[in-house]
Short mmCIF file of C-alpha atoms and ligand atoms in Angstrom, two decimals:
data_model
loop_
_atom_site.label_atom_id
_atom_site.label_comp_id
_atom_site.label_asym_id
_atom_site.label_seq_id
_atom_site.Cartn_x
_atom_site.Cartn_y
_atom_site.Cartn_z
CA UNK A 1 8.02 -90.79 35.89
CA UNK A 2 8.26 -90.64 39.92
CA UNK A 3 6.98 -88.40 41.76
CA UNK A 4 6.21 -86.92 44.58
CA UNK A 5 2.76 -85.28 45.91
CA UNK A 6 2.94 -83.21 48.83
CA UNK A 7 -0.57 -82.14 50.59
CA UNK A 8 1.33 -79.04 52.50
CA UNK A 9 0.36 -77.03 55.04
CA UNK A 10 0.71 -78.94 58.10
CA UNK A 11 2.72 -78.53 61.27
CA UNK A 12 5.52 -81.23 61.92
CA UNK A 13 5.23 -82.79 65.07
CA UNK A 14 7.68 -86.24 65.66
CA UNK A 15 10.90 -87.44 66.03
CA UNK A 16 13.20 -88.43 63.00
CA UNK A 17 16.54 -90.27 63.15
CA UNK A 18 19.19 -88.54 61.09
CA UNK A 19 21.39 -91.29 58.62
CA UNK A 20 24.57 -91.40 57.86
CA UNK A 21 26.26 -88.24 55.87
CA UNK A 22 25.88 -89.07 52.23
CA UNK A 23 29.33 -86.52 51.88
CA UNK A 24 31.33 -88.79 53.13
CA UNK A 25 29.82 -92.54 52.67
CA UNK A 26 30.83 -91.46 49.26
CA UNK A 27 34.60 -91.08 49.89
CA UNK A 28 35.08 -93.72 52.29
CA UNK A 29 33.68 -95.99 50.20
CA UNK A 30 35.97 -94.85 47.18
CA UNK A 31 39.15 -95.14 50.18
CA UNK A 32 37.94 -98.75 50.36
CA UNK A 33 40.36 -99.72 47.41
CA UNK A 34 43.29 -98.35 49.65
CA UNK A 35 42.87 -101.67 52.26
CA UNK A 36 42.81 -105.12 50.64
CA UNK A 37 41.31 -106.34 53.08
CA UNK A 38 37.44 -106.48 54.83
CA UNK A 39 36.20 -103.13 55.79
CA UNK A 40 32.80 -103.17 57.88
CA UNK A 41 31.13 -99.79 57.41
CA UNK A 42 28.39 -99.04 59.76
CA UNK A 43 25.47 -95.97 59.30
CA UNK A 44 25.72 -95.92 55.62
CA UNK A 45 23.41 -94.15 54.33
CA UNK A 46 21.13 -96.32 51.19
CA UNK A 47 21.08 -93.03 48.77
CA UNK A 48 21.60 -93.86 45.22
CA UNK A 49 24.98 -92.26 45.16
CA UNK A 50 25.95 -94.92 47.44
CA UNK A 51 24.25 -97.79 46.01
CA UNK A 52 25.73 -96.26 42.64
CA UNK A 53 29.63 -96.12 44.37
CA UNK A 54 29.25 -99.74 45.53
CA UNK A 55 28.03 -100.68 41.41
CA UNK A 56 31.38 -99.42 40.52
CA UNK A 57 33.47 -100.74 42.87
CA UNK A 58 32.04 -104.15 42.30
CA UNK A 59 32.26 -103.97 38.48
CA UNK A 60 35.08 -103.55 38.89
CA UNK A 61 36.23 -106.97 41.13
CA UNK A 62 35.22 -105.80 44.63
CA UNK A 63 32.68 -108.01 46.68
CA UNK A 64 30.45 -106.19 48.82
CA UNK A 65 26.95 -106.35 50.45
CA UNK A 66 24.52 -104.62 52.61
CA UNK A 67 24.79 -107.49 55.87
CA UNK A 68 22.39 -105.28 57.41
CA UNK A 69 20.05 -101.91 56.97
CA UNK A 70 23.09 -99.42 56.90
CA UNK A 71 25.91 -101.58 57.29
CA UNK A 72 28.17 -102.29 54.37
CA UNK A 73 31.06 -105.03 54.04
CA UNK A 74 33.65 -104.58 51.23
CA UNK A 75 36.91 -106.23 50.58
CA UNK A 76 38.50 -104.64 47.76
CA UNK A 77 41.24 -106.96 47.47
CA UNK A 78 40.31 -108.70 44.12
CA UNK A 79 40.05 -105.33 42.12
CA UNK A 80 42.22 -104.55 39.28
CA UNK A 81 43.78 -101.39 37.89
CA UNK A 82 41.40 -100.92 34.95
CA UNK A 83 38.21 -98.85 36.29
CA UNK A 84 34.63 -99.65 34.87
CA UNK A 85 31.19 -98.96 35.29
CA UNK A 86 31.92 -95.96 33.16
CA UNK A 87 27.86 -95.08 32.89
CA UNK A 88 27.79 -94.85 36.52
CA UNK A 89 30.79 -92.26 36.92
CA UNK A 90 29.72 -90.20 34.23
CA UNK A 91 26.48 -89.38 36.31
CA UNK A 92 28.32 -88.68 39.71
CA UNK A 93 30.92 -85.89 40.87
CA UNK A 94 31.44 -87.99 43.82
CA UNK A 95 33.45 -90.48 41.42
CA UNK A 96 36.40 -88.00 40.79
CA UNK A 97 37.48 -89.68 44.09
CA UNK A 98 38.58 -93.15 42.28
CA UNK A 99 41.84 -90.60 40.50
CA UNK A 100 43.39 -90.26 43.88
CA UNK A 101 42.28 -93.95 45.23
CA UNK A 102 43.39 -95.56 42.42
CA UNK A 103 46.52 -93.50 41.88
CA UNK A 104 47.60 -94.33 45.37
CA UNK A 105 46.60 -97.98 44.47
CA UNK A 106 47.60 -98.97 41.37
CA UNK A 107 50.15 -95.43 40.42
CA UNK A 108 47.76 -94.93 37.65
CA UNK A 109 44.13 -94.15 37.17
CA UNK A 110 41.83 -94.10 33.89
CA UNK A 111 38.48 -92.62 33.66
CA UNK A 112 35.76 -91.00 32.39
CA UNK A 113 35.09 -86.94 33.46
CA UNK A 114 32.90 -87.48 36.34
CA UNK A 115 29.47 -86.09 36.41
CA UNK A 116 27.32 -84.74 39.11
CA UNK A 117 24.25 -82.25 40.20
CA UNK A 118 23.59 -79.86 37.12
CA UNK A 119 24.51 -76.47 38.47
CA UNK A 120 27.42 -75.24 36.42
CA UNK A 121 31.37 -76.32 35.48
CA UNK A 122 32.81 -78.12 38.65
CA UNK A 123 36.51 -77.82 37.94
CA UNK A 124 39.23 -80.40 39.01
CA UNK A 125 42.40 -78.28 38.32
CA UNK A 126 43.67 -78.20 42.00
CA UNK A 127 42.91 -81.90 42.33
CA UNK A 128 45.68 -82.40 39.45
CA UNK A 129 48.13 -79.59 40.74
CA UNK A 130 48.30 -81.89 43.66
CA UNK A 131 48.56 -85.50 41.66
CA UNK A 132 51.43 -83.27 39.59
CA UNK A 133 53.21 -82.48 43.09
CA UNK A 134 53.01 -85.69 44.26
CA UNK A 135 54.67 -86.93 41.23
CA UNK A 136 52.28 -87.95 38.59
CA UNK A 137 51.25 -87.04 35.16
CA UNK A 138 48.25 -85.99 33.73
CA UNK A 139 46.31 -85.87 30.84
CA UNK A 140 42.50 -84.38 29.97
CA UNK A 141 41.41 -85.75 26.83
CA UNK A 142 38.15 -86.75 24.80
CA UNK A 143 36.19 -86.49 28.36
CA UNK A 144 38.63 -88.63 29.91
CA UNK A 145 41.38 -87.97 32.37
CA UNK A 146 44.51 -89.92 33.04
CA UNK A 147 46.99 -89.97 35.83
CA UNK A 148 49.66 -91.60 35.95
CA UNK A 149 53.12 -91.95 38.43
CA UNK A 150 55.87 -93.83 36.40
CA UNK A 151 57.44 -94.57 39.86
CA UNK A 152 56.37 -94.36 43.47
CA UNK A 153 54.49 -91.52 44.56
CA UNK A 154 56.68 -88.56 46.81
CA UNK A 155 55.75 -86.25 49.51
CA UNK A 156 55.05 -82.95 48.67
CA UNK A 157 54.18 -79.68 49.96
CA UNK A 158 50.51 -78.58 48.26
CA UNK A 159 49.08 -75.49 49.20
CA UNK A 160 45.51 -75.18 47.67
CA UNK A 161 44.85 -71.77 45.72
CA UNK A 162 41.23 -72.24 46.33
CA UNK A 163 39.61 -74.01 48.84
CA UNK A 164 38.03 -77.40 47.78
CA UNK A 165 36.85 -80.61 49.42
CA UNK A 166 36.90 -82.56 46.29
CA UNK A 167 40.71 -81.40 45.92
CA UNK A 168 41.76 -82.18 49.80
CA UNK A 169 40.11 -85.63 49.60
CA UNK A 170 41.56 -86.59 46.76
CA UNK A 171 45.08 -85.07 47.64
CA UNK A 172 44.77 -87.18 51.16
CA UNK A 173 43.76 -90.46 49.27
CA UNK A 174 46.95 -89.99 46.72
CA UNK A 175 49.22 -88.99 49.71
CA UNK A 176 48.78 -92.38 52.16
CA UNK A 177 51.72 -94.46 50.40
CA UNK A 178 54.35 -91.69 49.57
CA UNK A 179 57.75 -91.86 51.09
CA UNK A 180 57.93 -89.27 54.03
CA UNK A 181 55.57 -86.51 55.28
CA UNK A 182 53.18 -85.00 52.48
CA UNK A 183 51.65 -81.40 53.59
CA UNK A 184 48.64 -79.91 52.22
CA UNK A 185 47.88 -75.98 52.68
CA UNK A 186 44.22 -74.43 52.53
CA UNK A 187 42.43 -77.28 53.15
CA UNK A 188 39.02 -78.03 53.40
CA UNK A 189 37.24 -78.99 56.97
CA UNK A 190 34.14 -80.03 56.39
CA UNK A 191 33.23 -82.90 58.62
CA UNK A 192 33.09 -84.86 56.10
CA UNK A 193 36.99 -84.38 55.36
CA UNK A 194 37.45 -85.26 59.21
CA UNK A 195 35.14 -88.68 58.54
CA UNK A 196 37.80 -89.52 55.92
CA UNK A 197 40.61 -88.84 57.89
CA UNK A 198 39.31 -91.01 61.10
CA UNK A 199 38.52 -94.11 58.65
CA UNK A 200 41.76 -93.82 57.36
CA UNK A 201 43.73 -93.53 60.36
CA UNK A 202 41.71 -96.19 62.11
CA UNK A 203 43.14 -98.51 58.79
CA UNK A 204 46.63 -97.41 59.28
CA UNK A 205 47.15 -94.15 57.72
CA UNK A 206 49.16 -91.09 59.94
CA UNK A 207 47.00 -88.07 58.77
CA UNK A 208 46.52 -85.50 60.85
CA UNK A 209 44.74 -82.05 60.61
CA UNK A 210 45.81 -78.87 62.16
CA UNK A 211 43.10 -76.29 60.81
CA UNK A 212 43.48 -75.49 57.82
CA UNK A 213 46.95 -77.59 57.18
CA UNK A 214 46.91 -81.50 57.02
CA UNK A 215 49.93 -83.55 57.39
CA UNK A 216 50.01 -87.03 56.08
CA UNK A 217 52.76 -89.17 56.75
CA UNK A 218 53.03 -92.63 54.03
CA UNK A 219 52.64 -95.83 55.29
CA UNK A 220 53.41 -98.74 53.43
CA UNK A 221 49.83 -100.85 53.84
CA UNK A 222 46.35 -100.28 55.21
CA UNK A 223 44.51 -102.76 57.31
CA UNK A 224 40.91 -104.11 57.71
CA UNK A 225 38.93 -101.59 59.62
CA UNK A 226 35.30 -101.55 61.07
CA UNK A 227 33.79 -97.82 61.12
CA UNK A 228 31.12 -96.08 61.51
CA UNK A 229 30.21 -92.86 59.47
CA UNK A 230 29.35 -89.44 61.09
CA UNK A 231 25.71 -88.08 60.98
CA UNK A 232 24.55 -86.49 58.04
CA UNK A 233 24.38 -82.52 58.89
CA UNK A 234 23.09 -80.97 55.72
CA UNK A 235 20.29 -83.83 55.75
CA UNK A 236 19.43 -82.78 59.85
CA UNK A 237 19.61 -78.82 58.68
CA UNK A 238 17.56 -79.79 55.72
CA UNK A 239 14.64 -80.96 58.14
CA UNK A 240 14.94 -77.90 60.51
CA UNK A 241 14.27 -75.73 57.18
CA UNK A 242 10.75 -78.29 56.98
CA UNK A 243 9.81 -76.82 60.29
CA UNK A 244 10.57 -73.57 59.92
CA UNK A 245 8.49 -73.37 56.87
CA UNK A 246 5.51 -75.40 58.56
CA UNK A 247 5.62 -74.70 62.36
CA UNK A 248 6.09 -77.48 64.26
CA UNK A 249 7.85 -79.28 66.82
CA UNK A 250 10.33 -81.97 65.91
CA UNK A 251 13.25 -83.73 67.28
CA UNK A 252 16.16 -85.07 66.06
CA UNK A 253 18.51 -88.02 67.07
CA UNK A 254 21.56 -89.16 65.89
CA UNK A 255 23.65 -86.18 65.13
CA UNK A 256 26.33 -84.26 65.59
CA UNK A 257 25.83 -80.66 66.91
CA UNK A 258 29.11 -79.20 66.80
CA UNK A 259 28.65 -79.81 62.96
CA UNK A 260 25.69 -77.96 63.01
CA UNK A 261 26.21 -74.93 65.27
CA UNK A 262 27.17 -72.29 62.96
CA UNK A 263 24.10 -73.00 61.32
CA UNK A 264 21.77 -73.54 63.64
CA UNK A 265 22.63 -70.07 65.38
CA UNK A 266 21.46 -68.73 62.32
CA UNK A 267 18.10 -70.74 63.05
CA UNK A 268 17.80 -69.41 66.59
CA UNK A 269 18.24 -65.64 65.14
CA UNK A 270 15.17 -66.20 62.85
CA UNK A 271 13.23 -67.66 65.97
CA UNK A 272 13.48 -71.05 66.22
CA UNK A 273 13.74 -72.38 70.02
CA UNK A 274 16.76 -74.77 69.19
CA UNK A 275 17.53 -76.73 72.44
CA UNK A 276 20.95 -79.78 71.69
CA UNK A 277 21.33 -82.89 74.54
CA UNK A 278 23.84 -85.14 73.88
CA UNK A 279 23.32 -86.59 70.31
CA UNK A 280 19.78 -84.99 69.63
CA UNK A 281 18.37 -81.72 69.22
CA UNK A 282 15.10 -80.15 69.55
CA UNK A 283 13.48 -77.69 67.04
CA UNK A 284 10.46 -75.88 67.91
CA UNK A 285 9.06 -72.94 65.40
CA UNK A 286 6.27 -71.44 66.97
CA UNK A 287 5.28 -68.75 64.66
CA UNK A 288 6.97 -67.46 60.85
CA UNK A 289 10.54 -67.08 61.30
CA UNK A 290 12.21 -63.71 61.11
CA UNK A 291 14.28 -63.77 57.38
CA UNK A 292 18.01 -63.48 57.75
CA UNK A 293 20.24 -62.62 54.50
CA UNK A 294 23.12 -64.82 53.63
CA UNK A 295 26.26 -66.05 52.03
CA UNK A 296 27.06 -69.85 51.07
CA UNK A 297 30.78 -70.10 52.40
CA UNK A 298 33.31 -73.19 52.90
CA UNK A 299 32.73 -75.02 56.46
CA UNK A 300 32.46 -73.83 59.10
CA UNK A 301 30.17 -71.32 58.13
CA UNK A 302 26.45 -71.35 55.51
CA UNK A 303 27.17 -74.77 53.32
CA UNK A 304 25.58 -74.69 49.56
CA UNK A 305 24.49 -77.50 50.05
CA UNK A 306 21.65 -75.90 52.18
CA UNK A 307 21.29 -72.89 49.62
CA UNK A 308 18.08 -74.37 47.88
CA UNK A 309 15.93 -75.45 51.31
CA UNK A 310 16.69 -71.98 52.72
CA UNK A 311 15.42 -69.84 49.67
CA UNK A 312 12.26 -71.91 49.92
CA UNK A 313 12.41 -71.49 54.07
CA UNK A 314 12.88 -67.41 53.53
CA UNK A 315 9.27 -67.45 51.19
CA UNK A 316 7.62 -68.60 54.57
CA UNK A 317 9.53 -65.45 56.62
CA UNK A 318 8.04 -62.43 58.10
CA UNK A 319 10.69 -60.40 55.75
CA UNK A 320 12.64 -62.69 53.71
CA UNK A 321 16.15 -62.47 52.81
CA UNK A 322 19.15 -62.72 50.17
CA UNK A 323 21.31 -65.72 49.64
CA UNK A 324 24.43 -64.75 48.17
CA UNK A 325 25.94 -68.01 46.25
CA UNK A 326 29.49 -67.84 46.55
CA UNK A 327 30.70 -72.07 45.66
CA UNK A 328 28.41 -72.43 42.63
CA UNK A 329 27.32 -69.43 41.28
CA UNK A 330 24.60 -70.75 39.08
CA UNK A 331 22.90 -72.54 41.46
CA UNK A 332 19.76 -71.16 40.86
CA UNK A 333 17.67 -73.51 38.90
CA UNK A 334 15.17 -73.87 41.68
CA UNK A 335 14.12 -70.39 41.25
CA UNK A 336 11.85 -70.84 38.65
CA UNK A 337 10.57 -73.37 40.16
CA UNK A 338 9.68 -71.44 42.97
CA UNK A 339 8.20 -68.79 40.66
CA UNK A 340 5.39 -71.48 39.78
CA UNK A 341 4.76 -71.63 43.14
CA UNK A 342 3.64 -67.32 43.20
CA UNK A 343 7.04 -67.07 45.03
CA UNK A 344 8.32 -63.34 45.26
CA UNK A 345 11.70 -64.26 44.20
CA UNK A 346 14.78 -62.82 41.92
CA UNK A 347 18.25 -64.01 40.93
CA UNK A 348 20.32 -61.54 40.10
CA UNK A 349 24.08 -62.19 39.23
CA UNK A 350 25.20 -64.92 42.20
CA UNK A 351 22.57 -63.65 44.34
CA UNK A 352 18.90 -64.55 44.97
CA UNK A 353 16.40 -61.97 46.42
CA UNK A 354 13.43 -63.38 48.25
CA UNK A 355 10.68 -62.10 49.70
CA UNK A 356 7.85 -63.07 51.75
CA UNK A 357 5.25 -64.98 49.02
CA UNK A 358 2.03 -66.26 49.73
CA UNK A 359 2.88 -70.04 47.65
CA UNK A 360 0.38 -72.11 46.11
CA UNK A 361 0.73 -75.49 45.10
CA UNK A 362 2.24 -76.36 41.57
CA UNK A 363 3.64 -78.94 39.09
CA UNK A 364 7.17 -79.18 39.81
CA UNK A 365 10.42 -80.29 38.60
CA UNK A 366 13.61 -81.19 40.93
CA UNK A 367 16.65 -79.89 39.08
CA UNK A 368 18.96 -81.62 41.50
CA UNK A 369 19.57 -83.32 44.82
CA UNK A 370 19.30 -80.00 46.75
CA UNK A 371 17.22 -78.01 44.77
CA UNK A 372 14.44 -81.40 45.24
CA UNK A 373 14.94 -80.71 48.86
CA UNK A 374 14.15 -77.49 48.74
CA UNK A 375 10.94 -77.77 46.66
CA UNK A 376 9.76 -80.24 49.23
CA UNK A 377 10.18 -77.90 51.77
CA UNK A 378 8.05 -75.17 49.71
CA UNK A 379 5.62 -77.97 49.41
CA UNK A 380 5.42 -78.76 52.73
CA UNK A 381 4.74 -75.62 53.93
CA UNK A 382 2.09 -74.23 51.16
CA UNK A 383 -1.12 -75.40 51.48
CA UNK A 384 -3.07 -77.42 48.80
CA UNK A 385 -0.86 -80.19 46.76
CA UNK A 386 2.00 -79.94 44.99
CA UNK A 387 3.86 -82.29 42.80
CA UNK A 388 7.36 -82.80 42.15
CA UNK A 389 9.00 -84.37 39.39
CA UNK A 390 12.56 -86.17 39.14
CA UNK A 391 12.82 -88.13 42.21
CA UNK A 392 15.70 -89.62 40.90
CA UNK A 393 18.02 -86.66 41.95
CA UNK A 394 15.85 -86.05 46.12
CA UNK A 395 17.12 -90.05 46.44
CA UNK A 396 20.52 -89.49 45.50
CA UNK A 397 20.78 -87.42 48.83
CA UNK A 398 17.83 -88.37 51.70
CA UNK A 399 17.34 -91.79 52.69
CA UNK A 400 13.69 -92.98 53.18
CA UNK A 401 13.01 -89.12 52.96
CA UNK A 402 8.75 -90.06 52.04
CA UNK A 403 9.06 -92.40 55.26
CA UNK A 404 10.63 -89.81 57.36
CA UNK A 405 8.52 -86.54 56.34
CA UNK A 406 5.26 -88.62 56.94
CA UNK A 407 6.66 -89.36 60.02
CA UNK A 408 6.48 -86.06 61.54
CA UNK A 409 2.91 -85.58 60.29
CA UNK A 410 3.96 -83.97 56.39
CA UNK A 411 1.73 -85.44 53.69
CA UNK A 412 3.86 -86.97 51.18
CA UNK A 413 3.30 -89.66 49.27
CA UNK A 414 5.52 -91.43 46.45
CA UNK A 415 3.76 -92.14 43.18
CA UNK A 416 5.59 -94.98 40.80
CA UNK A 417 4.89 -94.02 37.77
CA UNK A 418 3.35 -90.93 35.61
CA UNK A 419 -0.33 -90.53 37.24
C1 UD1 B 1 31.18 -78.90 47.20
C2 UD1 B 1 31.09 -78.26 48.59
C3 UD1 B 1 30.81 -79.37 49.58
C4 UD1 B 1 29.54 -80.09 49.14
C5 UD1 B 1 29.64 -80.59 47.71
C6 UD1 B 1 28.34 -81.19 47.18
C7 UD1 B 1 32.37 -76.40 49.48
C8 UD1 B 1 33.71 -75.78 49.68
N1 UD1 B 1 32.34 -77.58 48.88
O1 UD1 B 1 32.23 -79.86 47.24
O2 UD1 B 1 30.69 -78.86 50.89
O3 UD1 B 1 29.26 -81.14 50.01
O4 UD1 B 1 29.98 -79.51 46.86
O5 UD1 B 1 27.45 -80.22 46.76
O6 UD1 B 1 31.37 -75.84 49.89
N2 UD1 B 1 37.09 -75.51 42.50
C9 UD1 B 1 38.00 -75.08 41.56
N3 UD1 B 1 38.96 -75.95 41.15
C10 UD1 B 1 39.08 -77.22 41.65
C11 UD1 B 1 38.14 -77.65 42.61
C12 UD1 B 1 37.17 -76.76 43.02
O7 UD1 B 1 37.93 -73.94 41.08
O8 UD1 B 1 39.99 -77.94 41.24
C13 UD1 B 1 36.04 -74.58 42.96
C14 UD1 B 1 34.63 -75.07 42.65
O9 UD1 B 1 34.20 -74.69 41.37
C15 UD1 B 1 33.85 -74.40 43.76
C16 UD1 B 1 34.80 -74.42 44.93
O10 UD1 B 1 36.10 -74.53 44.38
O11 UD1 B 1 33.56 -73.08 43.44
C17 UD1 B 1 34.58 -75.56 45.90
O12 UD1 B 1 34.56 -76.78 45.16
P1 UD1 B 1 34.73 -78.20 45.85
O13 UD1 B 1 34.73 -78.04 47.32
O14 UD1 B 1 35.87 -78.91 45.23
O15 UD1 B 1 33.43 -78.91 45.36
P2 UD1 B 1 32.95 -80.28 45.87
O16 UD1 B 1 34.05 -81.16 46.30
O17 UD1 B 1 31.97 -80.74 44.86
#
């Protein structure tokens, strides 16, 4: 089995360039099947969830290819209606995105429930309230799902009872070919909506988002389009939880801070010197960060998807801290992970209780993409070696992560293999 072994206990010292965001390579890519025609993609990042995205799309008649490091051409053109690669969607949520694509495509979509990171029931009811409103049927079954529009998709008014990105995606990718102006209430904002929305409008589409309401007016074709993805903010926020738990002085390039902000004046709080120019930003940690409690919320504000790294950052604190999990509330598998480290740490109900622990290194296993993340961060900042099993699920999220810890000065290393 891969794995990782991390020597922790250094500071991080460097520059790293931050990749394309995973969150919405994955969409776009899905959106693909919208334009029969070339799409160039640019900053893509090469995660296995993309890698995996392409595999289905080209099983089932796309062509597409890598033409350089990050940079993706796909012409969709020669795909038909039947979806395959059904091994492929079963392991990834991000494949739930083919039912609006293909609905808006082809009227009608077949396919497998799709999988994803193992931290509890992710529901899809309010993605099929909307496929209902715009007009289509549909039918859970045996694992499978259908949709299906016996004529032409109509505009609709959706309001979302719960706020969900995989909903408002999906709802946006069925909505680009209905007659007249389709309205969707409650919607999510992450940035990597927004990415969605540009890449479609830059093909054609008339989307546009007015907080938490998006308008999408139909349009009867898409066109080529050459784009380039925004920068990945839960993998730049991942790397500021590295230093934070090892000192250090690191710099980033190639993001986006606005996407960040919320976050990173959380950072500053606990004592990081955080200073943002243009598209980099600077992250010094000079001594153990003050713990700060918190509470995983839609965008703007904490993102789950940081949940993980920040338990293992709050071990490292002069007081640690509570995460309250309020999107998955059993995503908690990392905690006994952590325990193996000596960390002072408690779940109770959908909250986690941490407390400053003096960690020692341990045998560990990833339980998923963020969850890896965050064990590589406890890792990194615990001296003596740790290892970490199931790799698989740290490279369905961080590009070249091994290339760009060691980078900074962490000692990681990548075993192939079981020794
Ligand atoms: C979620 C995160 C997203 C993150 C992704 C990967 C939020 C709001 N979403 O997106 O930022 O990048 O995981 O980890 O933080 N729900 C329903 N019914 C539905 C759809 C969702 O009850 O039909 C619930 C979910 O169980 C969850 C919440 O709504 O509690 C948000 O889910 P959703 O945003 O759809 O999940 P993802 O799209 O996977």
């Amino acid at each position: 089995m891969d794995h990782l072994i991390i020597d922790g206990g250094c500071a991080l010292n460097g520059e790293i360039n931050i990749g394309g965001m995973k969150n919405s390579a994955l969409p776009i890519i899905f959106a693909t099947l919208l334009i029969e025609e070339e799409c160039i993609i640019y900053n893509v990042p090469i995660v296995s969830d993309v890698i995996n995205s392409v595999e289905i799309l080209k099983k089932m008649g796309a062509s597409a290819e890598f033409v350089d490091k990050n940079t993706l051409k796909i012409n969709t053109k020669s795909v038909g209606n039947e979806i395959r690669g059904y091994d492929l969607i079963s392991k990834m949520r991000a494949s739930s995105y083919l039912m609006g694509a293909m609905l808006a495509r082809f009227g009608e979509a077949r396919l497998p429930m799709p999988g994803g990171c193992n931290f509890g029931v992710r529901p899809i009811e309010q993605h099929l309230k909307g496929f209902s409103l715009l007009g289509a049927d549909t039918n859970e079954e045996n694992d499978f799902i259908e949709i299906k529009a016996s004529k032409k998709l109509k505009s609709a008014k959706i309001v979302l009872d719960k706020i969900s990105v995989g909903a408002t995606i999906n709802i946006v990718l069925a909505s680009i070919f209905t007659e007249g102006v389709t309205v969707i209430e409650n919607v999510a904002i992450e940035p990597h909506v927004d990415d969605l929305i540009c890449f479609l409008n830059i093909a054609g589409a008339k989307i546009i988002r007015v907080g938490r309401k998006i308008y999408s007016e139909g349009v009867n074709k898409l066109h080529s389009v050459q784009y380039k993805i925004f920068p990945d903010m839960i993998e730049s926020l991942t790397y500021m939880t590295f230093v934070g738990a090892c000192t250090g002085d690191i710099n980033l390039t190639g993001i986006n801070f606005e996407h960040i902000r919320y976050v990173t004046s959380l950072f500053s709080k606990m004592g990081f010197q955080i200073d943002s120019f243009y598209d980099e930003v600077r992250v010094k940690v000079k001594k153990k960060p003050l713990g700060i409690s918190v509470e995983t919320e839609p965008y703007p504000y904490f993102p789950t998807d940081l949940h993980p790294q920040f338990a293992s950052l709050l071990c490292f604190t002069t007081n640690g801290g509570i995460i309250k999990e309020n999107i998955f509330p059993t995503r908690f598998a990392y905690v006994n992970e952590l325990i193996k480290m000596g960390a002072n740490i408690k779940n109770i109900n959908n909250s986690v209780y941490i407390y400053p622990s003096a960690l020692q290194g341990a045998c560990l296993d990833a339980t998923d993409l963020r969850a890896g993340a965050g064990l590589v961060c406890a890792a990194l900042g615990t001296e003596g070696k740790s290892r970490i099993n199931n790799v698989n699920y740290i490279v369905r999220g961080y590009e070249n992560l091994v290339g760009k810890v060691s980078s900074i000065g962490g000692k990681i290393k990548l075993i192939k293999g079981d020794n």
